[in-house]
Amino acid sequence: MSESDWNEPKEGVRQVADGPVSDVETQKTVEAADPVRQQNEMMQTWLMETLKEQRRTRRWKLFFRFFRAIVVLVALVFFWQSANKVGGGDDGAVSGDHVAVVNVLGQIGEEQEANADSLIRGIRAAFGNKGTRALILNINSPGGSPVHSGEVYDELLRQRSLHPDTPVYAVIRDMGASGAYYIAAGADEIYANRASLVGSIGVVSAGFGLGGLIEKIGVERRVFTSGENKAFLDPFTDMSDQQADFWQSVLTQTHQQFIKAVQDGRGDRLADNPEIFSGLVWSGEQAVDLGLIDGLASVRQVAEERVGVRHLVDFTPEPSPWKQISREMGVQLKALLREPQLY
């Protein structure tokens, strides 16, 4: 390009393909775009502030939940001595005539709230109180350990012999099955709702035989024992017919113990029906016809109509403060995890 082909652009004018554009027109274009840019910036600012506010709100929620848990901890520790005295105190602090209530709720067994040690403690406290006119076992349980159930059953019989003038009633709510019915059989009378599930008088032991599976995937199982039958319940070890017969005999003997407890507790009230002990579960109405229960009634109905006392006192021992705190913390943690994520 020669020097004559170059033209110095005049001030205030830019050359474009379609012709010159003045700086004034450029400024107008920029100004026209400013509201859009400003709106975008405002939206971004608003979104950032919203996210910050949501984060702050979430932090405060978490803080208050843990603060509440700490308050519960302090309160439980502070009032532990009084809270641990079931029914107002093991020393007879409850005044006036009342019906003692001991709850049998949930699974029965070790590390459960319905364990033999706790239930027996509540039963003894109820019988030891001078104002107790009757004991009601408030049952809502699918059962559990036959050992824990048997221990509670034996304690009920012992207390009934020591306090013949204090009747024991069992009231089944949603369910009183297996080990829970085992306990109920230790009462003088059993009541339930017409829709309650009652019975399941049987023993079960379930497992898996996975020996063929590990062979297919090429895994070698190595078990060393000092007795030929030590590992006969191992799911990866084949069970011989002799071992199966032995284990069935153990379950049968446990079942017979259960049947005897029910027969001793219910006596002639039981119908002559072998299916009663087959492990079936019956409705409350069916259970009346079979003699498994004595009638249809609630806890309050039994207290007012059978005992003639309206005042109920809960003698169920409270779990330790640490267990209550752990349960409260677990509830709070689950609630926190269920919340939708905000950012």
Tab-separated table of C-alpha atoms in Angstrom:
chain	number	residue	atom	x	y	z
A	1	MET	CA	0.000	0.000	0.000
A	2	SER	CA	1.388	3.348	-1.035
A	3	GLU	CA	1.353	6.389	1.150
A	4	SER	CA	-1.345	7.939	-1.046
A	5	ASP	CA	-3.696	5.028	-0.311
A	6	TRP	CA	-3.669	5.731	3.432
A	7	ASN	CA	-6.113	8.348	4.709
A	8	GLU	CA	-5.821	9.485	8.307
A	9	PRO	CA	-9.285	9.099	9.892
A	10	LYS	CA	-10.825	12.291	11.029
A	11	GLU	CA	-11.278	12.947	14.718
A	12	GLY	CA	-14.547	11.678	16.131
A	13	VAL	CA	-15.275	9.227	13.285
A	14	ARG	CA	-14.484	5.485	13.102
A	15	GLN	CA	-14.430	3.567	9.845
A	16	VAL	CA	-16.606	0.461	9.637
A	17	ALA	CA	-17.703	-1.780	6.794
A	18	ASP	CA	-20.988	0.022	6.304
A	19	GLY	CA	-19.549	3.460	6.679
A	20	PRO	CA	-18.236	5.811	9.315
A	21	VAL	CA	-19.646	5.759	12.880
A	22	SER	CA	-19.255	8.770	15.106
A	23	ASP	CA	-18.196	8.569	18.782
A	24	VAL	CA	-21.577	10.058	19.706
A	25	GLU	CA	-23.403	7.114	18.152
A	26	THR	CA	-21.068	4.694	19.915
A	27	GLN	CA	-21.788	6.384	23.236
A	28	LYS	CA	-25.543	6.079	22.617
A	29	THR	CA	-25.150	2.339	21.908
A	30	VAL	CA	-23.215	1.840	25.159
A	31	GLU	CA	-25.773	3.823	27.115
A	32	ALA	CA	-28.575	1.730	25.617
A	33	ALA	CA	-26.818	-1.458	26.793
A	34	ASP	CA	-26.223	-0.128	30.301
A	35	PRO	CA	-29.743	-0.898	31.685
A	36	VAL	CA	-29.407	-4.536	30.615
A	37	ARG	CA	-25.994	-4.826	32.198
A	38	GLN	CA	-27.166	-3.100	35.328
A	39	GLN	CA	-30.174	-5.431	35.569
A	40	ASN	CA	-27.898	-8.473	35.228
A	41	GLU	CA	-25.599	-7.122	37.907
A	42	MET	CA	-28.556	-6.466	40.198
A	43	MET	CA	-29.828	-10.017	39.653
A	44	GLN	CA	-26.416	-11.462	40.449
A	45	THR	CA	-26.166	-9.328	43.567
A	46	TRP	CA	-29.650	-10.390	44.685
A	47	LEU	CA	-28.884	-14.064	44.131
A	48	MET	CA	-25.649	-13.840	46.107
A	49	GLU	CA	-27.390	-12.081	48.979
A	50	THR	CA	-30.169	-14.688	48.950
A	51	LEU	CA	-27.656	-17.533	49.150
A	52	LYS	CA	-25.828	-15.792	51.982
A	53	GLU	CA	-29.098	-15.348	53.872
A	54	GLN	CA	-29.982	-19.021	53.361
A	55	ARG	CA	-26.582	-20.056	54.674
A	56	ARG	CA	-26.995	-17.834	57.723
A	57	THR	CA	-30.480	-19.244	58.358
A	58	ARG	CA	-29.214	-22.808	58.092
A	59	ARG	CA	-26.350	-22.102	60.502
A	60	TRP	CA	-28.751	-20.614	63.050
A	61	LYS	CA	-31.081	-23.600	62.753
A	62	LEU	CA	-28.174	-25.936	63.399
A	63	PHE	CA	-27.017	-23.817	66.329
A	64	PHE	CA	-30.441	-23.764	67.988
A	65	ARG	CA	-30.896	-27.519	67.538
A	66	PHE	CA	-27.624	-28.278	69.239
A	67	PHE	CA	-28.374	-25.654	71.876
A	68	ARG	CA	-31.682	-27.403	72.554
A	69	ALA	CA	-29.863	-30.736	72.846
A	70	ILE	CA	-27.464	-29.192	75.386
A	71	VAL	CA	-30.402	-27.832	77.383
A	72	VAL	CA	-31.967	-31.313	77.372
A	73	LEU	CA	-28.637	-32.754	78.558
A	74	VAL	CA	-28.378	-30.317	81.448
A	75	ALA	CA	-32.022	-30.822	82.427
A	76	LEU	CA	-31.728	-34.611	82.345
A	77	VAL	CA	-28.584	-34.615	84.449
A	78	PHE	CA	-30.049	-32.089	86.892
A	79	PHE	CA	-33.306	-33.996	87.365
A	80	TRP	CA	-31.874	-37.482	87.006
A	81	GLN	CA	-32.467	-38.542	90.568
A	82	SER	CA	-36.132	-37.556	90.505
A	83	ALA	CA	-36.753	-38.803	86.975
A	84	ASN	CA	-35.164	-42.126	87.728
A	85	LYS	CA	-37.690	-42.784	90.513
A	86	VAL	CA	-40.452	-44.446	88.568
A	87	GLY	CA	-44.013	-43.602	89.436
A	88	GLY	CA	-42.917	-40.679	91.590
A	89	GLY	CA	-40.378	-42.717	93.528
A	90	ASP	CA	-39.466	-46.243	94.527
A	91	ASP	CA	-39.793	-45.227	98.140
A	92	GLY	CA	-43.565	-44.964	98.102
A	93	ALA	CA	-43.740	-41.226	97.342
A	94	VAL	CA	-46.945	-41.685	95.328
A	95	SER	CA	-49.861	-40.921	97.603
A	96	GLY	CA	-53.392	-42.235	97.292
A	97	ASP	CA	-54.841	-45.243	95.542
A	98	HIS	CA	-53.728	-45.704	91.959
A	99	VAL	CA	-53.267	-48.257	89.208
A	100	ALA	CA	-49.618	-48.787	88.338
A	101	VAL	CA	-48.693	-49.011	84.650
A	102	VAL	CA	-45.539	-50.572	83.214
A	103	ASN	CA	-45.008	-50.187	79.467
A	104	VAL	CA	-43.734	-53.066	77.355
A	105	LEU	CA	-43.042	-51.284	74.078
A	106	GLY	CA	-41.013	-52.299	71.057
A	107	GLN	CA	-38.544	-55.112	70.667
A	108	ILE	CA	-37.800	-57.130	73.793
A	109	GLY	CA	-34.165	-57.905	74.480
A	110	GLU	CA	-30.743	-56.718	75.531
A	111	GLU	CA	-29.961	-53.068	74.730
A	112	GLN	CA	-33.672	-52.477	74.091
A	113	GLU	CA	-35.881	-50.245	76.218
A	114	ALA	CA	-38.056	-53.301	76.884
A	115	ASN	CA	-35.424	-55.450	78.561
A	116	ALA	CA	-35.868	-57.757	81.526
A	117	ASP	CA	-33.831	-55.681	83.987
A	118	SER	CA	-35.790	-52.496	83.303
A	119	LEU	CA	-39.216	-54.146	83.254
A	120	ILE	CA	-38.586	-56.121	86.431
A	121	ARG	CA	-37.428	-52.975	88.171
A	122	GLY	CA	-40.650	-51.204	87.232
A	123	ILE	CA	-42.784	-54.180	88.296
A	124	ARG	CA	-41.091	-54.387	91.684
A	125	ALA	CA	-41.478	-50.646	92.223
A	126	ALA	CA	-45.182	-50.886	91.399
A	127	PHE	CA	-45.800	-53.737	93.822
A	128	GLY	CA	-43.660	-52.052	96.457
A	129	ASN	CA	-45.793	-48.916	96.484
A	130	LYS	CA	-48.453	-48.870	99.212
A	131	GLY	CA	-50.996	-47.095	97.030
A	132	THR	CA	-50.890	-49.595	94.165
A	133	ARG	CA	-54.252	-51.330	93.804
A	134	ALA	CA	-53.416	-53.139	90.558
A	135	LEU	CA	-50.723	-53.397	87.921
A	136	ILE	CA	-51.418	-53.017	84.215
A	137	LEU	CA	-48.845	-54.085	81.633
A	138	ASN	CA	-49.343	-51.771	78.664
A	139	ILE	CA	-48.082	-53.964	75.804
A	140	ASN	CA	-47.322	-52.978	72.235
A	141	SER	CA	-44.555	-55.257	71.045
A	142	PRO	CA	-43.800	-57.864	68.358
A	143	GLY	CA	-41.804	-59.882	70.865
A	144	GLY	CA	-38.125	-60.655	70.985
A	145	SER	CA	-35.810	-62.561	73.273
A	146	PRO	CA	-37.401	-65.624	74.926
A	147	VAL	CA	-34.885	-65.267	77.757
A	148	HIS	CA	-35.883	-61.696	78.630
A	149	SER	CA	-39.557	-62.537	78.177
A	150	GLY	CA	-39.233	-65.592	80.402
A	151	GLU	CA	-37.499	-63.616	83.142
A	152	VAL	CA	-40.278	-61.027	83.215
A	153	TYR	CA	-42.912	-63.787	83.204
A	154	ASP	CA	-41.252	-65.496	86.183
A	155	GLU	CA	-41.056	-62.189	88.071
A	156	LEU	CA	-44.756	-61.559	87.532
A	157	LEU	CA	-45.599	-64.951	89.013
A	158	ARG	CA	-43.329	-64.280	91.977
A	159	GLN	CA	-44.843	-60.867	92.689
A	160	ARG	CA	-48.372	-62.245	92.353
A	161	SER	CA	-47.583	-64.869	94.975
A	162	LEU	CA	-46.139	-62.197	97.282
A	163	HIS	CA	-49.027	-59.781	96.728
A	164	PRO	CA	-52.130	-61.907	96.122
A	165	ASP	CA	-54.452	-58.942	96.699
A	166	THR	CA	-52.886	-56.881	93.875
A	167	PRO	CA	-54.169	-58.132	90.506
A	168	VAL	CA	-52.115	-57.941	87.346
A	169	TYR	CA	-53.688	-57.121	83.989
A	170	ALA	CA	-52.106	-57.110	80.542
A	171	VAL	CA	-53.556	-54.806	77.891
A	172	ILE	CA	-52.409	-55.337	74.310
A	173	ARG	CA	-52.515	-52.329	72.020
A	174	ASP	CA	-51.517	-52.799	68.346
A	175	MET	CA	-49.580	-56.004	68.903
A	176	GLY	CA	-48.821	-58.495	71.627
A	177	ALA	CA	-47.025	-61.291	69.816
A	178	SER	CA	-44.410	-63.932	70.561
A	179	GLY	CA	-42.319	-62.852	73.571
A	180	ALA	CA	-44.747	-60.037	74.331
A	181	TYR	CA	-47.585	-62.541	74.709
A	182	TYR	CA	-45.225	-64.700	76.780
A	183	ILE	CA	-45.063	-61.795	79.263
A	184	ALA	CA	-48.825	-61.187	79.052
A	185	ALA	CA	-49.462	-64.811	80.023
A	186	GLY	CA	-48.034	-63.990	83.439
A	187	ALA	CA	-50.964	-61.648	84.179
A	188	ASP	CA	-54.217	-62.572	85.883
A	189	GLU	CA	-56.230	-61.325	82.906
A	190	ILE	CA	-55.413	-60.162	79.370
A	191	TYR	CA	-57.330	-57.590	77.338
A	192	ALA	CA	-56.879	-56.166	73.860
A	193	ASN	CA	-58.569	-54.144	71.136
A	194	ARG	CA	-60.708	-55.958	68.592
A	195	ALA	CA	-58.121	-55.108	65.908
A	196	SER	CA	-55.059	-55.985	67.995
A	197	LEU	CA	-52.717	-58.733	66.807
A	198	VAL	CA	-52.344	-61.426	69.447
A	199	GLY	CA	-50.465	-64.700	69.658
A	200	SER	CA	-47.583	-65.916	67.494
A	201	ILE	CA	-46.841	-68.608	70.058
A	202	GLY	CA	-43.809	-70.147	68.438
A	203	VAL	CA	-40.034	-69.947	68.038
A	204	VAL	CA	-38.139	-69.040	64.893
A	205	SER	CA	-34.510	-69.171	63.819
A	206	ALA	CA	-33.677	-67.984	60.319
A	207	GLY	CA	-30.510	-67.859	58.276
A	208	PHE	CA	-28.967	-68.435	54.855
A	209	GLY	CA	-26.956	-71.211	53.277
A	210	LEU	CA	-24.373	-69.466	51.116
A	211	GLY	CA	-21.900	-72.276	50.565
A	212	GLY	CA	-22.845	-72.745	46.906
A	213	LEU	CA	-22.561	-69.007	46.244
A	214	ILE	CA	-18.955	-68.657	47.355
A	215	GLU	CA	-18.029	-71.726	45.272
A	216	LYS	CA	-19.476	-70.054	42.163
A	217	ILE	CA	-17.502	-66.861	42.697
A	218	GLY	CA	-14.321	-68.746	43.520
A	219	VAL	CA	-13.998	-67.932	47.232
A	220	GLU	CA	-12.516	-70.473	49.626
A	221	ARG	CA	-14.005	-70.463	53.140
A	222	ARG	CA	-11.573	-71.313	55.957
A	223	VAL	CA	-13.008	-72.052	59.397
A	224	PHE	CA	-10.965	-73.584	62.208
A	225	THR	CA	-12.800	-75.037	65.194
A	226	SER	CA	-12.012	-77.219	68.186
A	227	GLY	CA	-15.321	-79.064	67.904
A	228	GLU	CA	-16.912	-80.651	64.878
A	229	ASN	CA	-20.214	-78.816	65.440
A	230	LYS	CA	-18.818	-75.484	66.612
A	231	ALA	CA	-19.587	-73.698	63.316
A	232	PHE	CA	-22.741	-75.575	62.314
A	233	LEU	CA	-24.726	-72.298	62.138
A	234	ASP	CA	-22.163	-70.619	59.899
A	235	PRO	CA	-24.043	-69.561	56.705
A	236	PHE	CA	-21.070	-70.549	54.522
A	237	THR	CA	-20.807	-74.047	55.975
A	238	ASP	CA	-23.054	-76.909	54.916
A	239	MET	CA	-25.314	-78.185	57.683
A	240	SER	CA	-25.673	-81.947	58.005
A	241	ASP	CA	-29.012	-83.636	58.615
A	242	GLN	CA	-27.871	-84.542	62.117
A	243	GLN	CA	-27.034	-80.908	62.907
A	244	ALA	CA	-30.359	-79.721	61.487
A	245	ASP	CA	-32.221	-82.242	63.642
A	246	PHE	CA	-30.302	-81.091	66.714
A	247	TRP	CA	-31.073	-77.407	66.129
A	248	GLN	CA	-34.722	-78.224	65.534
A	249	SER	CA	-34.792	-80.031	68.877
A	250	VAL	CA	-33.460	-76.904	70.607
A	251	LEU	CA	-36.185	-74.769	69.032
A	252	THR	CA	-38.836	-77.370	69.856
A	253	GLN	CA	-37.810	-77.437	73.502
A	254	THR	CA	-37.928	-73.626	73.675
A	255	HIS	CA	-41.354	-73.743	72.047
A	256	GLN	CA	-42.566	-76.227	74.662
A	257	GLN	CA	-41.395	-73.880	77.416
A	258	PHE	CA	-43.431	-71.115	75.815
A	259	ILE	CA	-46.501	-73.367	75.471
A	260	LYS	CA	-46.281	-74.453	79.106
A	261	ALA	CA	-46.090	-70.830	80.268
A	262	VAL	CA	-49.212	-69.965	78.273
A	263	GLN	CA	-51.079	-73.039	79.467
A	264	ASP	CA	-50.159	-72.343	83.092
A	265	GLY	CA	-51.165	-68.723	82.763
A	266	ARG	CA	-54.419	-69.187	80.870
A	267	GLY	CA	-55.498	-72.546	82.235
A	268	ASP	CA	-58.960	-73.735	81.252
A	269	ARG	CA	-59.708	-70.487	79.459
A	270	LEU	CA	-57.792	-71.718	76.399
A	271	ALA	CA	-59.845	-73.319	73.664
A	272	ASP	CA	-59.065	-76.867	72.592
A	273	ASN	CA	-57.426	-75.841	69.350
A	274	PRO	CA	-53.888	-77.027	68.444
A	275	GLU	CA	-53.446	-74.094	66.046
A	276	ILE	CA	-53.172	-71.786	69.044
A	277	PHE	CA	-49.559	-72.924	69.427
A	278	SER	CA	-48.739	-73.060	65.712
A	279	GLY	CA	-47.278	-69.557	65.536
A	280	LEU	CA	-50.360	-67.946	63.985
A	281	VAL	CA	-51.358	-64.394	64.897
A	282	TRP	CA	-54.995	-63.648	65.697
A	283	SER	CA	-57.128	-60.537	65.844
A	284	GLY	CA	-58.479	-59.383	69.190
A	285	GLU	CA	-61.951	-60.726	68.434
A	286	GLN	CA	-60.551	-64.097	67.407
A	287	ALA	CA	-58.313	-64.159	70.477
A	288	VAL	CA	-61.368	-63.839	72.742
A	289	ASP	CA	-62.952	-66.925	71.174
A	290	LEU	CA	-59.692	-68.861	71.508
A	291	GLY	CA	-59.252	-67.904	75.148
A	292	LEU	CA	-56.012	-66.068	74.490
A	293	ILE	CA	-57.508	-62.925	76.041
A	294	ASP	CA	-60.355	-62.272	78.456
A	295	GLY	CA	-62.079	-59.420	76.686
A	296	LEU	CA	-61.837	-56.208	74.702
A	297	ALA	CA	-60.827	-53.146	76.702
A	298	SER	CA	-58.301	-50.318	76.896
A	299	VAL	CA	-55.948	-49.473	79.748
A	300	ARG	CA	-58.323	-46.876	81.181
A	301	GLN	CA	-61.321	-49.142	80.824
A	302	VAL	CA	-59.560	-51.885	82.758
A	303	ALA	CA	-58.499	-49.432	85.478
A	304	GLU	CA	-61.945	-47.920	85.893
A	305	GLU	CA	-64.177	-50.941	85.300
A	306	ARG	CA	-62.104	-53.837	86.630
A	307	VAL	CA	-60.183	-52.097	89.417
A	308	GLY	CA	-62.474	-49.167	90.153
A	309	VAL	CA	-59.601	-46.666	90.281
A	310	ARG	CA	-59.200	-43.843	87.752
A	311	HIS	CA	-55.747	-42.620	88.776
A	312	LEU	CA	-52.950	-44.123	86.658
A	313	VAL	CA	-49.272	-43.877	87.588
A	314	ASP	CA	-46.510	-44.808	85.159
A	315	PHE	CA	-43.873	-46.978	86.854
A	316	THR	CA	-41.873	-47.634	83.683
A	317	PRO	CA	-38.212	-46.864	84.422
A	318	GLU	CA	-36.739	-44.084	82.316
A	319	PRO	CA	-33.624	-44.868	80.275
A	320	SER	CA	-30.380	-43.333	81.464
A	321	PRO	CA	-29.759	-39.651	80.621
A	322	TRP	CA	-27.066	-40.597	78.151
A	323	LYS	CA	-29.425	-42.873	76.241
A	324	GLN	CA	-32.040	-40.126	76.146
A	325	ILE	CA	-29.447	-37.644	74.939
A	326	SER	CA	-28.234	-40.026	72.252
A	327	ARG	CA	-31.805	-40.577	71.114
A	328	GLU	CA	-32.495	-36.822	71.055
A	329	MET	CA	-29.284	-36.140	69.123
A	330	GLY	CA	-30.191	-38.865	66.654
A	331	VAL	CA	-33.631	-37.352	66.111
A	332	GLN	CA	-32.133	-33.915	65.544
A	333	LEU	CA	-29.517	-35.273	63.152
A	334	LYS	CA	-32.138	-37.126	61.120
A	335	ALA	CA	-34.275	-33.992	60.948
A	336	LEU	CA	-31.279	-32.024	59.756
A	337	LEU	CA	-30.401	-34.519	57.061
A	338	ARG	CA	-33.986	-34.600	55.814
A	339	GLU	CA	-33.979	-30.877	55.106
A	340	PRO	CA	-33.612	-29.925	51.434
A	341	GLN	CA	-30.285	-28.497	50.440
A	342	LEU	CA	-30.463	-24.737	49.878
A	343	TYR	CA	-27.081	-24.246	48.232
